[in-house]
Amino acid sequence: MEVIIVPGPNDVAVLAADIVARLIQQRPDAVLGLATGSSPLGLYAELARRAATTLDTTRVSGFALDEYVGLDPAHPQSYASVIRTQVTEPLGLDPARVQVPPGDATDLERSCAEFEQAIREAGGVDLQILGLGGNGHIGFNEPTSSFSSRTRIKTLAPATRRDNARFFPAPDDVPTHCVTQGLGTIMDATTVLLLAAGPAKADALAKAVEGPVAALCPASILQHHRRAIVLVDEEAAAGLALADYYRYAYANKPEWQRS
Ligand code: F6R
């Protein structure tokens, strides 16, 4: 696990965009795993700026992490809408290469299996972008999710529904269920890039990075990932016991390790 601490959320966005853009330059048909929520918005905005000038994203594919169950894909808060308006359109991705797990299918189990199959057929995810829930979730893998889980239906934790109520007219409008890539699905990505900013993430981040690997903090499974980059701002890093070591390691990172 590489932990990179930068001053603020804007620095998180720019450095994350450097990492994603470098991958796309090396591999123009890269497959990205796409988180929604607030954490990656600065990254997507920064990538959109680069896509408008120097970065060719036309062959990039994307798989969203999750979707609410029961929302029409045209609903402004469905992740199908959010991915289209925040990612596909501004980054100039080919809509045919971007998939969101369907939350309105009549046979959700089957559509989850088909989503997994589509990821396999694309050759797997090269880089999975992740945010971190205040309760330690990644995707919508809530505490006690199985570490080997695949894309499936989950019940949202009350804390997650409260956190996400800010996106809906009323708290009760937040759906109770979702479909989410599993922790096993996320762990299959070649690289994972976890983004976190702000004091509300400090406790979950410390547990994820330095706590025991435990299903109570689903993000802690990333300690077992062969290439996990944790890119956070100072406020999110406030609970890290080894913060000075992470700063030292990044400041002294050899050039050959930077690509
Ligand atoms: C969203 C997702 C969630 C969020 C997490 C953090 O697709 O998978 O895990 O990344 O809830 O949300 P924000 O970034 O809004 O704080």
Coordinates of C-alpha atoms and ligand atoms in Angstrom, one line a residue:
M1 CA 0.0 0.0 0.0
E2 CA 1.4 3.4 -1.0
V3 CA 0.0 6.3 1.1
I4 CA 0.4 9.7 -0.4
I5 CA -0.5 12.8 1.7
V6 CA -1.0 16.1 -0.1
P7 CA -2.1 19.4 1.3
G8 CA -5.8 19.7 0.2
P9 CA -8.5 18.3 -2.0
N10 CA -7.4 20.1 -5.1
D11 CA -3.9 18.5 -4.8
V12 CA -5.7 15.1 -4.5
A13 CA -7.5 15.8 -7.7
V14 CA -4.5 16.9 -9.7
L15 CA -2.2 14.1 -8.5
A16 CA -5.0 11.5 -9.1
A17 CA -5.4 12.9 -12.6
D18 CA -1.7 12.6 -13.2
I19 CA -1.9 8.9 -12.3
V20 CA -5.0 8.2 -14.5
A21 CA -3.7 10.3 -17.4
R22 CA -0.3 8.4 -17.3
L23 CA -2.1 5.1 -17.5
I24 CA -4.2 6.3 -20.5
Q25 CA -1.1 7.6 -22.3
Q26 CA 0.6 4.2 -21.8
R27 CA -2.5 2.3 -22.6
P28 CA -5.1 4.2 -24.7
D29 CA -7.7 1.5 -24.3
A30 CA -7.4 1.4 -20.5
V31 CA -10.3 0.0 -18.5
L32 CA -11.2 2.3 -15.5
G33 CA -13.4 1.4 -12.5
L34 CA -15.4 4.5 -11.8
A35 CA -16.6 5.6 -8.3
T36 CA -19.3 8.2 -7.9
G37 CA -19.9 10.5 -4.9
S38 CA -18.0 13.6 -4.0
S39 CA -14.5 12.3 -3.7
P40 CA -13.6 11.8 -7.3
L41 CA -15.4 14.9 -8.7
G42 CA -12.2 17.0 -8.7
L43 CA -10.3 14.2 -10.5
Y44 CA -13.0 13.9 -13.2
A45 CA -13.1 17.7 -13.6
E46 CA -9.3 17.7 -14.0
L47 CA -9.3 14.8 -16.5
A48 CA -12.0 16.6 -18.4
R49 CA -9.8 19.7 -18.7
R50 CA -6.9 17.5 -20.0
A51 CA -9.3 15.5 -22.4
A52 CA -10.3 18.9 -23.9
T53 CA -6.7 19.6 -24.8
T54 CA -4.0 16.8 -24.8
L55 CA -5.5 13.6 -23.5
D56 CA -7.1 11.2 -25.9
T57 CA -9.8 9.3 -24.0
T58 CA -11.8 8.0 -26.9
R59 CA -10.8 4.4 -26.5
V60 CA -11.0 4.2 -22.7
S61 CA -13.7 1.9 -21.1
G62 CA -15.3 2.4 -17.8
F63 CA -17.3 0.3 -15.3
A64 CA -19.1 2.1 -12.5
L65 CA -18.8 0.7 -9.0
D66 CA -22.4 0.7 -8.0
E67 CA -26.0 1.8 -8.6
Y68 CA -29.1 2.3 -6.5
V69 CA -31.9 -0.3 -6.8
G70 CA -35.2 1.0 -8.0
L71 CA -34.2 4.4 -9.5
D72 CA -34.9 4.9 -13.1
P73 CA -31.6 5.3 -15.0
A74 CA -32.9 8.8 -16.1
H75 CA -33.3 9.9 -12.4
P76 CA -30.8 12.7 -11.8
Q77 CA -29.4 10.8 -8.8
S78 CA -29.1 7.4 -10.4
Y79 CA -25.4 6.6 -10.9
A80 CA -26.2 6.0 -14.5
S81 CA -27.1 9.7 -14.8
V82 CA -24.2 10.8 -12.5
I83 CA -21.6 8.8 -14.6
R84 CA -23.0 10.2 -17.8
T85 CA -23.0 13.8 -16.7
Q86 CA -19.8 13.8 -14.5
V87 CA -17.7 11.3 -16.4
T88 CA -18.7 10.0 -19.9
E89 CA -19.7 13.4 -21.4
P90 CA -17.1 15.7 -19.8
L91 CA -14.2 13.2 -20.4
G92 CA -15.4 12.5 -24.0
L93 CA -15.7 8.8 -23.4
D94 CA -17.5 6.6 -25.9
P95 CA -20.9 5.8 -24.1
A96 CA -20.8 2.3 -25.7
R97 CA -17.7 1.6 -23.6
V98 CA -19.1 2.8 -20.2
Q99 CA -21.3 0.4 -18.2
V100 CA -23.1 1.0 -14.9
P101 CA -24.6 -2.0 -13.1
P102 CA -28.3 -1.9 -13.7
G103 CA -30.4 -1.1 -10.7
D104 CA -33.8 -1.4 -12.4
A105 CA -33.4 -4.8 -14.1
T106 CA -36.2 -7.3 -13.4
D107 CA -33.7 -10.0 -12.7
L108 CA -31.0 -8.2 -10.7
E109 CA -29.0 -11.3 -9.9
R110 CA -28.7 -12.1 -13.6
S111 CA -27.8 -8.6 -14.5
C112 CA -25.1 -8.6 -11.8
A113 CA -23.6 -11.8 -13.2
E114 CA -23.7 -10.2 -16.7
F115 CA -21.9 -7.1 -15.4
E116 CA -19.1 -9.3 -14.0
Q117 CA -18.9 -11.1 -17.3
A118 CA -18.6 -7.8 -19.1
I119 CA -15.7 -6.8 -16.9
R120 CA -14.0 -10.1 -17.7
E121 CA -14.6 -9.7 -21.4
A122 CA -13.1 -6.2 -21.3
G123 CA -9.9 -7.9 -19.9
G124 CA -10.5 -6.7 -16.3
V125 CA -10.1 -3.3 -14.7
D126 CA -6.7 -1.7 -15.0
L127 CA -7.3 1.1 -12.5
Q128 CA -10.2 1.2 -10.0
I129 CA -11.0 4.6 -8.6
L130 CA -12.5 4.4 -5.1
G131 CA -14.0 6.8 -2.5
L132 CA -14.2 5.8 1.1
G133 CA -17.4 5.8 3.1
G134 CA -17.4 7.2 6.7
N135 CA -18.2 3.7 7.8
G136 CA -15.2 2.2 5.9
H137 CA -17.2 1.0 2.9
I138 CA -15.8 0.9 -0.7
G139 CA -18.3 0.7 -3.4
F140 CA -21.4 0.0 -1.4
N141 CA -19.8 -2.9 0.4
E142 CA -21.0 -2.1 3.8
P143 CA -19.4 -3.3 7.0
T144 CA -19.3 -7.1 7.3
S145 CA -19.4 -7.5 3.5
S146 CA -17.6 -10.7 2.4
F147 CA -14.0 -10.1 1.2
S148 CA -14.7 -12.5 -1.7
S149 CA -18.0 -10.9 -2.8
R150 CA -18.8 -10.2 -6.4
T151 CA -21.3 -7.7 -7.9
R152 CA -24.6 -8.2 -6.0
I153 CA -27.5 -6.6 -4.3
K154 CA -26.8 -5.0 -0.9
T155 CA -28.8 -3.3 1.8
L156 CA -27.5 0.2 2.3
A157 CA -26.4 0.9 5.9
P158 CA -28.5 3.6 7.7
A159 CA -25.3 5.7 8.0
T160 CA -24.8 5.6 4.2
R161 CA -28.4 6.6 3.5
R162 CA -27.9 9.5 5.9
D163 CA -24.6 10.5 4.3
N164 CA -26.2 10.4 0.8
A165 CA -29.4 12.2 1.8
R166 CA -27.6 15.4 0.7
F167 CA -28.1 14.4 -2.9
F168 CA -31.9 13.8 -2.6
P169 CA -34.8 16.1 -1.9
A170 CA -35.7 14.2 1.4
P171 CA -33.8 11.6 3.5
D172 CA -36.5 9.0 2.8
D173 CA -35.9 9.4 -0.9
V174 CA -32.6 7.6 -0.6
P175 CA -33.1 4.1 -1.9
T176 CA -32.6 1.3 0.7
H177 CA -30.8 -1.1 -1.7
C178 CA -28.1 -1.0 -4.2
V179 CA -26.1 -3.2 -6.6
T180 CA -22.4 -2.9 -6.1
Q181 CA -19.2 -4.5 -7.3
G182 CA -18.0 -6.8 -4.6
L183 CA -14.8 -6.6 -2.6
G184 CA -13.5 -9.6 -4.6
T185 CA -14.4 -7.7 -7.9
I186 CA -12.5 -4.6 -6.7
M187 CA -9.5 -6.6 -5.5
D188 CA -9.2 -8.0 -9.1
A189 CA -8.3 -4.6 -10.5
T190 CA -4.6 -4.3 -11.4
T191 CA -4.3 -1.0 -9.5
V192 CA -6.7 0.6 -7.0
L193 CA -6.6 4.3 -6.3
L194 CA -8.4 5.3 -3.1
L195 CA -9.2 9.0 -2.7
A196 CA -10.2 10.7 0.5
A197 CA -10.3 14.3 1.7
G198 CA -11.6 16.2 4.7
P199 CA -11.9 15.4 8.4
A200 CA -15.0 13.2 8.0
K201 CA -12.8 10.5 6.5
A202 CA -10.0 10.5 9.0
D203 CA -11.3 7.8 11.3
A204 CA -12.3 5.4 8.5
L205 CA -9.0 6.1 6.7
A206 CA -6.9 5.3 9.8
K207 CA -8.8 2.0 10.3
A208 CA -8.5 1.1 6.6
V209 CA -4.8 1.8 6.3
E210 CA -3.5 0.9 9.8
G211 CA -6.2 -1.1 11.5
P212 CA -6.7 -4.8 11.4
V213 CA -7.9 -6.3 8.1
A214 CA -11.5 -6.9 9.2
A215 CA -14.9 -7.0 7.5
L216 CA -16.1 -4.3 9.9
C217 CA -13.9 -1.9 7.9
P218 CA -14.3 -3.2 4.3
A219 CA -11.7 -0.9 2.9
S220 CA -9.1 -2.6 5.1
I221 CA -9.0 -5.4 2.5
L222 CA -7.0 -3.1 0.3
Q223 CA -4.0 -3.8 2.7
H224 CA -3.9 -7.1 0.8
H225 CA -4.0 -5.5 -2.7
R226 CA -0.7 -5.8 -4.6
R227 CA -0.9 -2.2 -5.9
A228 CA -3.1 0.1 -3.8
I229 CA -2.5 3.8 -3.9
V230 CA -4.1 5.8 -1.1
L231 CA -4.2 9.4 -2.0
V232 CA -5.5 11.7 0.7
D233 CA -5.3 15.2 2.0
E234 CA -3.9 16.4 5.3
E235 CA -7.3 16.5 7.0
A236 CA -8.2 12.9 6.0
A237 CA -4.7 11.8 7.0
A238 CA -5.1 13.3 10.5
G239 CA -5.6 9.9 12.2
L240 CA -2.6 8.1 10.6
A241 CA 0.0 7.1 13.1
L242 CA 2.7 6.6 10.4
A243 CA 1.9 9.8 8.5
D244 CA 5.5 11.0 8.8
Y245 CA 6.8 7.8 7.3
Y246 CA 4.4 8.0 4.3
R247 CA 5.5 11.6 3.7
Y248 CA 9.2 10.5 3.9
A249 CA 8.7 7.5 1.6
Y250 CA 6.9 9.6 -1.0
A251 CA 9.5 12.4 -0.9
N252 CA 12.2 9.9 -1.4
K253 CA 10.5 7.8 -4.0
P254 CA 13.0 6.8 -6.7
E255 CA 12.3 8.1 -10.2
W256 CA 12.0 4.5 -11.6
Q257 CA 9.1 3.9 -9.3
R258 CA 7.1 6.9 -10.4
S259 CA 5.8 5.6 -13.7
Ligands
F6R1 C1 -19.8 5.6 -4.8 C2 -19.2 4.7 -3.9 C3 -19.0 5.0 -2.5 C4 -18.4 6.4 -2.2 C5 -18.3 6.7 -0.7 C6 -17.7 8.0 -0.4 O1 -19.8 5.1 -6.1 O2 -18.9 3.6 -4.3 O3 -18.2 4.1 -1.9 O4 -17.2 6.5 -2.8 O5 -19.6 6.6 -0.1 O6 -18.6 9.0 -0.9 P1 -18.2 10.5 -1.0 O7 -17.1 10.6 -2.0 O8 -19.4 11.2 -1.5 O9 -17.8 11.0 0.3

